[in-house]
Amino acid sequence: MSKRLVAGIAAAALGLGTLSAGAVLAPAILAGPAQAAGQAPITLNSTTSPIPDAVALPNSGTWTRTAEGAYTAVVPPGENGAAMSEQLVSGTARYTAEVSVDPETPYGVGTLLFRAAADGSGGYAVALDPNLDRVRLFDLATGEDVVPSAAVPLDTGHQYSVDVHVDGPRIYVEVDGIERLDAVDQRYQSGHLGLLAYNGRIHFGQLSARSVEANVTGWTTSGAGWQASATGLRGTAATGANLRAVATGQIPQVTDFTADVQIHSAYAVGAVLFRSNAAGSAGYAAEVDPNAGRLRLYRIEDNTTLGTYNTAITVNGVYRLRVTADGGQLAVHWQTDFLDPDGYAPVITAQDAAHGSGHVGLRSFNGDSAFQGLTLKGLESSLQGWRSASGSWEPDVRGLRGAADGMPVGGEASRFIPAVASDVVVSLDLDVAAPATAAVVVRCNEDGSGGTELRIDPGAGTVVLRDRAAGTDLANSAVPPDSLAVGQLNRVQLTVRGTQATALINGIQALSGPAGTASGKGFGLLVSGGGAHFQNVRADDVAIYMNGLYQPGYHYSQNSGNSSDPNGLVYLDGEYHLFHQDRGRWAHAVSTDLLHWKQLPIALPHLAAGESWSGSAVVDATDASGLFGGGRGLVAFYTSFNHDAPNGNQSVRAAYSADHGRTWQLAQAPPVVENPGGPSGAWDFRDPKITWDAAAGTWIMVVAAGDHLRFYTSTNLLQWSFASTFGYGNWVRGGVLECPDFFELPVEGQPGVKRWVLWWSTGAVRSTNGSAAQYVTGTWNGTAFSPDSGPEQLLQADAGRDYYAAMSFFGAPDGRRIMLGWMSNWDYAFSAPTGRWNGQLSVPREMSLKEVPGAGLRLAQEPVRELASLRNSTWQATEVLVGPDSANPLAAVTGRSFELEAEVAIPSPGGASAFSFGLRKGSAGGASQETLVRYDGVAGTLGVDRSRSGREDFTRYFAGDPSDNSSTPWSSSTVAAAGGGTERRINVRVLVDASSVELFGGDGTAAITSLIFPGPDSTGLSFSAEGGNVRLVTVKVHQLADTSRLTSAPPSAVLPPETGTARHNLGAYAVVPGGRWESSGAGLAGSFDKDSTALSAGTYANVKVEATVRFGGGPYAGAMLNGDLAADRGYGGAGSVLLRASADGSTAYYVNLDPNLRLARIFKLENGSFNPATSILASVPLLLSHAVSYRLEAQADGDRLTVTLDGTKLIDVQDPGPASGRVGLNVFDGRAAYQDVRVTALS
């Protein structure tokens, strides 16, 4: 068989096709300057750490791992076999392994995979082929060479050391220390490491890697003293000498650059560079000088000091240094606390116009400095494979700046991705102003040509859909109102599906028309006539758009991002505005029907005074504020939280919008209501809710203040007077009060009678089951609230676990009082295993006040009437008698997103003691799933039991186990049964979605909201009776249409269990208090939102524990389009090895590694008690990182405790107790994995 034929089989076996002789795929054009050819990679002399095991993919032959970490793969003739590690690499990294082809299979090929898809469907591959005597770099997806192969004499049976270095688009390969390939290519920016064997028996030596924790690339250095290590990028400079490292791959104008810094030498100085030239010899620098006790901002080329900040800086301490540059305004921020972050405000500011753009970089002087977490703000997008064809494309604080500056008239800056999807939803935030125009291109060819283009021209005021290949317009329209003003950020959404295309700008349809004839799958951005900024760029196949793991069909959620407290709910000119919290910012969406929401850009971001926490908004219809020049507009009141101040110095600030909420300006610089403790006050003081007091003709503000609520009044919305307080004492049930609401409602059936409702949420403590929504009715006299009853009658607004921070709309038409709540609980607020999206809101509910006989006034809640418009089919049955042994009357019904209405009659005597509806029934992972809605006829309670509803191992209290929860296994609320005589009738209405149940009963006076996480295939329903008969008078199941999803396919499938082997000698370990622990390629991997520990079966007095430890990471199934990792398992996290632990882990020594706090430490927990002042026995600052493997040795011998990491002793301390106990492996708030765990009893 010829060598040429063997090579052809290799490509064909990969399903990749073959290349003609001499064919080479041309490297893509770079976005920025590449590292100079011939310049050694910055990782060349780096250390490496072992990576998680490579786990064989299905149908990949036989893979065997030795105890030393080597692999032997045996694959049949003409076939390939792949094994993938969970280790990811992106910007700058090194991957090394030994490769040999067994002499018995001389036509075999051994290959290292990097930046690869988890299923091996794409990525880069470096192959050693002794048969053809070549080293080859090729695209795993196409089989095409990236650059011509290197002719290298290779022998079977010889073990070659293969060393792959990546730095942005640069790929540098050495074999046995000799450079063989040096390429530039942009196809893959991030992916997994792995192995590929072809056509025989292949041996791979120990696999190891090193990544620089940075999102900047193109490193050039001024000396050989830089080394990438497990604890940072380290520069060791000779006495009096400078070392510089500059990331030349990016040239931002508006810069925001952050680095964690650790100075290891007494007289060393470390610095970050910005707006620097490629040599680091001109630009700006901010230096950290422990010896001088100061920070200094200076101009590099002439050493001119622009500003200083004197502060104590500890050698070996870890600090976060941030520099910003916008125009001539320069600033330096300094963070010293990682647990309660400070550094929000700059400590140095300066004006200097010497440099308007440039690179970022690092400097080490006169000793040893280390840097970690190098982050340049820029484009937020999970898309990869970008190629810049023309123009300038650079990161910017506002995203990605594309510019045709310097190009000929009519020239166009172009950036594209060869393949994304054909039917696609593109969403991005765009800032473009005349004379520039910007465009989005979909269905373009692999070279960026052709496609369907959406062109936005603010100067002409037009939006045009074009067929680029034909050069014809497909549709055009005027720019929607309130859009594309100078400096305005605009949300653009383009949906191309089949033959149709639709474009929205700021939530308003701009045009709809034919999609054109383009048939490619590429995606691109274009700019002409100037510059434009793009941010939050997504391009989703319609099959996954709004269709993530557990993602709801008709409840509000975001395609990606966090959705929590509803804020600023307001109605104006036919639009409902929904603002909500998203990481300390006000996200924004609009709707005309309360069901179909359109996303807009962030309305209130992090501002100079602090983060923008919760609040409310009103319509200033009479210009009482004077902000609208006699017109009207929206005024938003938000909590400003400054991380540099005590408890954030929470205050109320105001912003306003004169263009229907599309842009916002601050109403005034100072707060409209400052913290009651003054400018440095530390009171809890947040979540202002504004309402109108028609009787008094004044505005009312109610603010949560910890253990009470505070009322203020105003006539102009900007000047507020303190009025009164409410709360304290028995009104507080354990947690702080938050998110109040205050509104007046008529009492049904009592003409002319009204009552004010004062509502709040409270948490997060066990006494409230994590969170609770509470209210009281009463009267308001213009300055003070008087409740109708005392705190003993404090009412629960929702008896479920997952209805928090609810707020009502201001100005809803027809006098309706409509509320939305965040469906979550502070026990697990952001812990749901949902992946790229997190958080959802309840259905909008219309509120009323009803007199309940024997109970008094109660709020009644019903889903808004608009919800009925989503019913697209109905199954129903009537007059069905059901007993304990009856067949399931709902067996023929299935549903994932539906509404159930039922009237159930319980006869007397002989009636059932209880009945239940089973919802979302099915099985997953061998376990049955079911959520029960149960009525207890004896107790008269209606409840939801989610103890078997699906995923619950991500947090402690979700399932409601009685031992962990002060409530019963299901949430319940007393209801009054209608009717009388010979039967009692109970009406139930249940809204079910992909991950929630909302139950309404008792004529709306009982409401229960619960999250659930069943598998997408759990769609069954049932009905059953206990202890007697019931009669289903009527039951209807309405299937509800999706409001955002564009496919009928179910939400993304739940991830399968991890694969791989965990090597340990813990014995039959016990997990406390809960959590998921699995065998994986990284070892025994635990994921949980708080502390979870796997405890050994045996106990030890003197003991040594050795383990390879890593935090974060985790496998995922397949290659998700946008690179989104579905966080079915945590991706951050910290952890500990426990020594001498009690059976529940409440007493132990914790040998703790925390990449978030950049610390290694030992602390002692005693009966669950932790005192920061006395429990921490030793603490060592360390630039620990996620997704890096560390070899940890922890030892307890008598009173002596020692900790060694990667062979370096970090801690040696003495403590008198505890004397013996179990060994444990712990995870906290994420994922931790422990491999090759050896527990050794010491004599």
mmCIF file of C-alpha atoms in Angstrom, residues 142-359:
data_model
loop_
_atom_site.group_PDB
_atom_site.id
_atom_site.type_symbol
_atom_site.label_atom_id
_atom_site.label_comp_id
_atom_site.label_asym_id
_atom_site.label_seq_id
_atom_site.Cartn_x
_atom_site.Cartn_y
_atom_site.Cartn_z
ATOM 1 C CA THR A 142 -12.339 19.580 7.359
ATOM 2 C CA GLY A 143 -9.086 17.634 7.176
ATOM 3 C CA GLU A 144 -7.441 20.615 5.475
ATOM 4 C CA ASP A 145 -3.872 21.523 6.288
ATOM 5 C CA VAL A 146 -3.501 24.796 8.159
ATOM 6 C CA VAL A 147 0.025 25.196 6.796
ATOM 7 C CA PRO A 148 2.159 22.870 4.673
ATOM 8 C CA SER A 149 3.374 19.861 6.610
ATOM 9 C CA ALA A 150 6.931 19.780 7.893
ATOM 10 C CA ALA A 151 9.111 17.031 6.447
ATOM 11 C CA VAL A 152 10.712 15.347 9.462
ATOM 12 C CA PRO A 153 12.317 11.896 9.560
ATOM 13 C CA LEU A 154 10.236 9.958 12.064
ATOM 14 C CA ASP A 155 10.700 6.406 13.284
ATOM 15 C CA THR A 156 8.169 3.999 14.688
ATOM 16 C CA GLY A 157 8.938 2.899 18.208
ATOM 17 C CA HIS A 158 10.603 6.194 19.022
ATOM 18 C CA GLN A 159 9.026 8.367 21.691
ATOM 19 C CA TYR A 160 8.813 11.965 20.476
ATOM 20 C CA SER A 161 8.178 14.945 22.727
ATOM 21 C CA VAL A 162 5.561 17.130 21.059
ATOM 22 C CA ASP A 163 5.159 20.657 22.367
ATOM 23 C CA VAL A 164 2.299 22.820 21.067
ATOM 24 C CA HIS A 165 2.132 26.526 21.911
ATOM 25 C CA VAL A 166 -0.825 28.753 21.042
ATOM 26 C CA ASP A 167 -0.974 32.514 21.407
ATOM 27 C CA GLY A 168 -4.115 33.950 19.891
ATOM 28 C CA PRO A 169 -3.997 32.961 16.223
ATOM 29 C CA ARG A 170 -0.390 31.785 16.404
ATOM 30 C CA ILE A 171 0.323 28.036 16.596
ATOM 31 C CA TYR A 172 3.921 27.017 17.250
ATOM 32 C CA VAL A 173 4.974 23.344 17.321
ATOM 33 C CA GLU A 174 8.218 21.799 18.490
ATOM 34 C CA VAL A 175 9.188 18.138 18.263
ATOM 35 C CA ASP A 176 12.000 17.048 20.558
ATOM 36 C CA GLY A 177 12.809 20.712 21.199
ATOM 37 C CA ILE A 178 13.138 21.657 17.527
ATOM 38 C CA GLU A 179 10.727 24.090 15.887
ATOM 39 C CA ARG A 180 8.760 22.321 13.178
ATOM 40 C CA LEU A 181 5.702 24.484 12.500
ATOM 41 C CA ASP A 182 4.855 28.152 13.074
ATOM 42 C CA ALA A 183 1.395 29.079 11.767
ATOM 43 C CA VAL A 184 -1.223 31.789 12.036
ATOM 44 C CA ASP A 185 -4.877 30.766 11.879
ATOM 45 C CA GLN A 186 -8.134 32.029 13.380
ATOM 46 C CA ARG A 187 -10.548 29.142 13.054
ATOM 47 C CA TYR A 188 -10.670 28.092 16.699
ATOM 48 C CA GLN A 189 -10.164 30.352 19.701
ATOM 49 C CA SER A 190 -11.052 27.910 22.468
ATOM 50 C CA GLY A 191 -11.635 24.220 23.028
ATOM 51 C CA HIS A 192 -10.551 20.984 24.642
ATOM 52 C CA LEU A 193 -7.304 19.078 24.675
ATOM 53 C CA GLY A 194 -7.327 15.504 23.468
ATOM 54 C CA LEU A 195 -5.671 12.660 21.610
ATOM 55 C CA LEU A 196 -6.339 11.019 18.261
ATOM 56 C CA ALA A 197 -5.020 7.652 17.139
ATOM 57 C CA TYR A 198 -5.262 6.353 13.587
ATOM 58 C CA ASN A 199 -4.741 3.002 11.986
ATOM 59 C CA GLY A 200 -2.976 1.011 14.678
ATOM 60 C CA ARG A 201 -1.374 1.071 18.104
ATOM 61 C CA ILE A 202 -0.304 4.501 19.338
ATOM 62 C CA HIS A 203 1.400 5.368 22.600
ATOM 63 C CA PHE A 204 1.039 8.746 24.314
ATOM 64 C CA GLY A 205 3.177 9.846 27.232
ATOM 65 C CA GLN A 206 2.020 11.982 30.145
ATOM 66 C CA LEU A 207 -0.178 14.886 29.064
ATOM 67 C CA SER A 208 0.372 18.292 30.606
ATOM 68 C CA ALA A 209 -0.537 21.869 29.844
ATOM 69 C CA ARG A 210 -0.234 25.444 30.943
ATOM 70 C CA SER A 211 -2.578 28.318 30.193
ATOM 71 C CA VAL A 212 -1.971 31.996 30.798
ATOM 72 C CA GLU A 213 -5.043 33.317 32.581
ATOM 73 C CA ALA A 214 -5.608 36.163 30.156
ATOM 74 C CA ASN A 215 -7.872 37.278 27.325
ATOM 75 C CA VAL A 216 -5.106 39.204 25.563
ATOM 76 C CA THR A 217 -2.660 37.578 23.154
ATOM 77 C CA GLY A 218 0.226 38.194 20.794
ATOM 78 C CA TRP A 219 2.860 38.366 23.515
ATOM 79 C CA THR A 220 6.292 39.841 22.833
ATOM 80 C CA THR A 221 8.915 39.975 25.551
ATOM 81 C CA SER A 222 12.028 42.019 26.232
ATOM 82 C CA GLY A 223 13.906 39.181 27.906
ATOM 83 C CA ALA A 224 13.951 35.515 28.812
ATOM 84 C CA GLY A 225 12.806 35.971 32.390
ATOM 85 C CA TRP A 226 9.095 35.323 31.849
ATOM 86 C CA GLN A 227 7.570 32.014 32.856
ATOM 87 C CA ALA A 228 3.939 30.931 32.829
ATOM 88 C CA SER A 229 3.286 28.914 35.971
ATOM 89 C CA ALA A 230 0.408 27.439 37.941
ATOM 90 C CA THR A 231 0.373 30.592 40.035
ATOM 91 C CA GLY A 232 0.618 33.281 37.396
ATOM 92 C CA LEU A 233 2.727 34.735 34.623
ATOM 93 C CA ARG A 234 5.969 35.380 36.441
ATOM 94 C CA GLY A 235 8.676 37.846 35.494
ATOM 95 C CA THR A 236 12.020 37.464 37.247
ATOM 96 C CA ALA A 237 14.212 40.490 36.520
ATOM 97 C CA ALA A 238 17.857 40.849 37.401
ATOM 98 C CA THR A 239 18.903 43.508 39.881
ATOM 99 C CA GLY A 240 18.215 46.916 38.395
ATOM 100 C CA ALA A 241 16.795 45.406 35.194
ATOM 101 C CA ASN A 242 13.386 45.605 33.532
ATOM 102 C CA LEU A 243 11.421 42.820 31.920
ATOM 103 C CA ARG A 244 8.483 43.706 29.703
ATOM 104 C CA ALA A 245 5.808 41.553 28.123
ATOM 105 C CA VAL A 246 3.389 43.223 25.710
ATOM 106 C CA ALA A 247 0.209 41.718 24.262
ATOM 107 C CA THR A 248 0.430 42.980 20.686
ATOM 108 C CA GLY A 249 -2.711 41.241 19.430
ATOM 109 C CA GLN A 250 -4.984 44.088 20.507
ATOM 110 C CA ILE A 251 -4.768 47.886 20.137
ATOM 111 C CA PRO A 252 -7.673 49.405 22.091
ATOM 112 C CA GLN A 253 -8.413 53.113 22.170
ATOM 113 C CA VAL A 254 -10.754 53.143 25.170
ATOM 114 C CA THR A 255 -9.042 50.783 27.586
ATOM 115 C CA ASP A 256 -10.135 48.954 30.731
ATOM 116 C CA PHE A 257 -7.479 46.442 31.797
ATOM 117 C CA THR A 258 -7.255 44.426 35.016
ATOM 118 C CA ALA A 259 -4.517 42.231 36.478
ATOM 119 C CA ASP A 260 -4.012 40.484 39.791
ATOM 120 C CA VAL A 261 -0.511 41.273 41.019
ATOM 121 C CA GLN A 262 1.792 39.566 43.520
ATOM 122 C CA ILE A 263 5.252 40.981 44.217
ATOM 123 C CA HIS A 264 7.545 38.232 45.514
ATOM 124 C CA SER A 265 10.769 40.186 46.101
ATOM 125 C CA ALA A 266 11.335 42.848 48.741
ATOM 126 C CA TYR A 267 12.606 45.497 46.323
ATOM 127 C CA ALA A 268 10.819 44.391 43.169
ATOM 128 C CA VAL A 269 8.319 46.539 41.320
ATOM 129 C CA GLY A 270 5.501 45.195 39.144
ATOM 130 C CA ALA A 271 3.471 47.215 36.654
ATOM 131 C CA VAL A 272 0.763 46.988 34.055
ATOM 132 C CA LEU A 273 1.237 48.807 30.758
ATOM 133 C CA PHE A 274 -1.456 50.369 28.623
ATOM 134 C CA ARG A 275 -1.562 52.359 25.424
ATOM 135 C CA SER A 276 1.914 50.970 24.970
ATOM 136 C CA ASN A 277 3.965 50.416 21.847
ATOM 137 C CA ALA A 278 4.986 46.855 20.960
ATOM 138 C CA ALA A 279 8.312 47.189 22.772
ATOM 139 C CA GLY A 280 6.777 48.534 25.971
ATOM 140 C CA SER A 281 9.091 51.553 25.731
ATOM 141 C CA ALA A 282 6.379 54.190 25.265
ATOM 142 C CA GLY A 283 2.881 54.526 26.663
ATOM 143 C CA TYR A 284 1.557 54.488 30.206
ATOM 144 C CA ALA A 285 2.233 52.281 33.223
ATOM 145 C CA ALA A 286 0.757 51.829 36.673
ATOM 146 C CA GLU A 287 3.326 50.338 39.018
ATOM 147 C CA VAL A 288 3.070 48.568 42.363
ATOM 148 C CA ASP A 289 6.024 49.295 44.646
ATOM 149 C CA PRO A 290 5.895 47.607 48.079
ATOM 150 C CA ASN A 291 9.195 49.108 49.167
ATOM 151 C CA ALA A 292 8.008 52.668 48.513
ATOM 152 C CA GLY A 293 4.506 51.867 49.732
ATOM 153 C CA ARG A 294 2.820 53.403 46.730
ATOM 154 C CA LEU A 295 1.176 53.073 43.369
ATOM 155 C CA ARG A 296 2.471 55.304 40.607
ATOM 156 C CA LEU A 297 0.937 56.227 37.253
ATOM 157 C CA TYR A 298 3.525 57.435 34.790
ATOM 158 C CA ARG A 299 4.313 58.019 31.137
ATOM 159 C CA ILE A 300 6.814 55.380 30.112
ATOM 160 C CA GLU A 301 9.034 57.088 27.545
ATOM 161 C CA ASP A 302 10.074 59.995 29.773
ATOM 162 C CA ASN A 303 9.242 58.498 33.198
ATOM 163 C CA THR A 304 6.908 61.428 33.940
ATOM 164 C CA THR A 305 4.824 60.799 37.046
ATOM 165 C CA LEU A 306 1.148 61.536 36.435
ATOM 166 C CA GLY A 307 -0.128 60.543 39.865
ATOM 167 C CA THR A 308 0.658 58.538 42.997
ATOM 168 C CA TYR A 309 -1.263 56.785 45.761
ATOM 169 C CA ASN A 310 0.438 55.957 49.043
ATOM 170 C CA THR A 311 -0.692 52.710 50.623
ATOM 171 C CA ALA A 312 0.775 49.767 52.498
ATOM 172 C CA ILE A 313 1.661 46.978 50.055
ATOM 173 C CA THR A 314 2.784 43.641 51.455
ATOM 174 C CA VAL A 315 5.394 41.544 49.683
ATOM 175 C CA ASN A 316 3.678 38.299 48.601
ATOM 176 C CA GLY A 317 0.275 39.911 49.055
ATOM 177 C CA VAL A 318 -2.210 39.602 46.189
ATOM 178 C CA TYR A 319 -3.891 42.735 44.849
ATOM 179 C CA ARG A 320 -6.064 43.614 41.880
ATOM 180 C CA LEU A 321 -4.847 46.491 39.742
ATOM 181 C CA ARG A 322 -7.141 48.049 37.147
ATOM 182 C CA VAL A 323 -6.315 50.837 34.706
ATOM 183 C CA THR A 324 -8.676 52.749 32.421
ATOM 184 C CA ALA A 325 -8.087 55.216 29.624
ATOM 185 C CA ASP A 326 -10.811 57.109 27.783
ATOM 186 C CA GLY A 327 -9.599 59.977 25.646
ATOM 187 C CA GLY A 328 -7.128 61.840 27.841
ATOM 188 C CA GLN A 329 -8.705 60.655 31.103
ATOM 189 C CA LEU A 330 -6.559 58.032 32.865
ATOM 190 C CA ALA A 331 -7.417 56.220 36.096
ATOM 191 C CA VAL A 332 -6.003 53.564 38.405
ATOM 192 C CA HIS A 333 -8.133 51.361 40.663
ATOM 193 C CA TRP A 334 -6.768 49.310 43.567
ATOM 194 C CA GLN A 335 -8.531 46.308 45.118
ATOM 195 C CA THR A 336 -7.196 44.871 48.366
ATOM 196 C CA ASP A 337 -10.116 42.707 49.477
ATOM 197 C CA PHE A 338 -11.335 39.722 47.447
ATOM 198 C CA LEU A 339 -14.026 38.622 49.902
ATOM 199 C CA ASP A 340 -15.784 41.990 50.090
ATOM 200 C CA PRO A 341 -14.407 43.634 46.952
ATOM 201 C CA ASP A 342 -13.295 47.229 47.084
ATOM 202 C CA GLY A 343 -11.560 49.268 44.406
ATOM 203 C CA TYR A 344 -14.718 50.567 42.759
ATOM 204 C CA ALA A 345 -13.555 54.181 42.733
ATOM 205 C CA PRO A 346 -10.148 55.157 41.301
ATOM 206 C CA VAL A 347 -7.280 55.984 43.637
ATOM 207 C CA ILE A 348 -5.378 57.882 40.923
ATOM 208 C CA THR A 349 -6.791 60.017 38.130
ATOM 209 C CA ALA A 350 -4.899 62.057 35.579
ATOM 210 C CA GLN A 351 -5.265 63.879 32.285
ATOM 211 C CA ASP A 352 -2.727 63.183 29.539
ATOM 212 C CA ALA A 353 -3.100 63.122 25.767
ATOM 213 C CA ALA A 354 0.299 61.793 24.723
ATOM 214 C CA HIS A 355 -1.092 58.403 23.706
ATOM 215 C CA GLY A 356 -4.539 57.751 22.290
ATOM 216 C CA SER A 357 -4.322 53.986 21.775
ATOM 217 C CA GLY A 358 -1.945 51.085 22.186
ATOM 218 C CA HIS A 359 -1.332 47.660 23.625
#
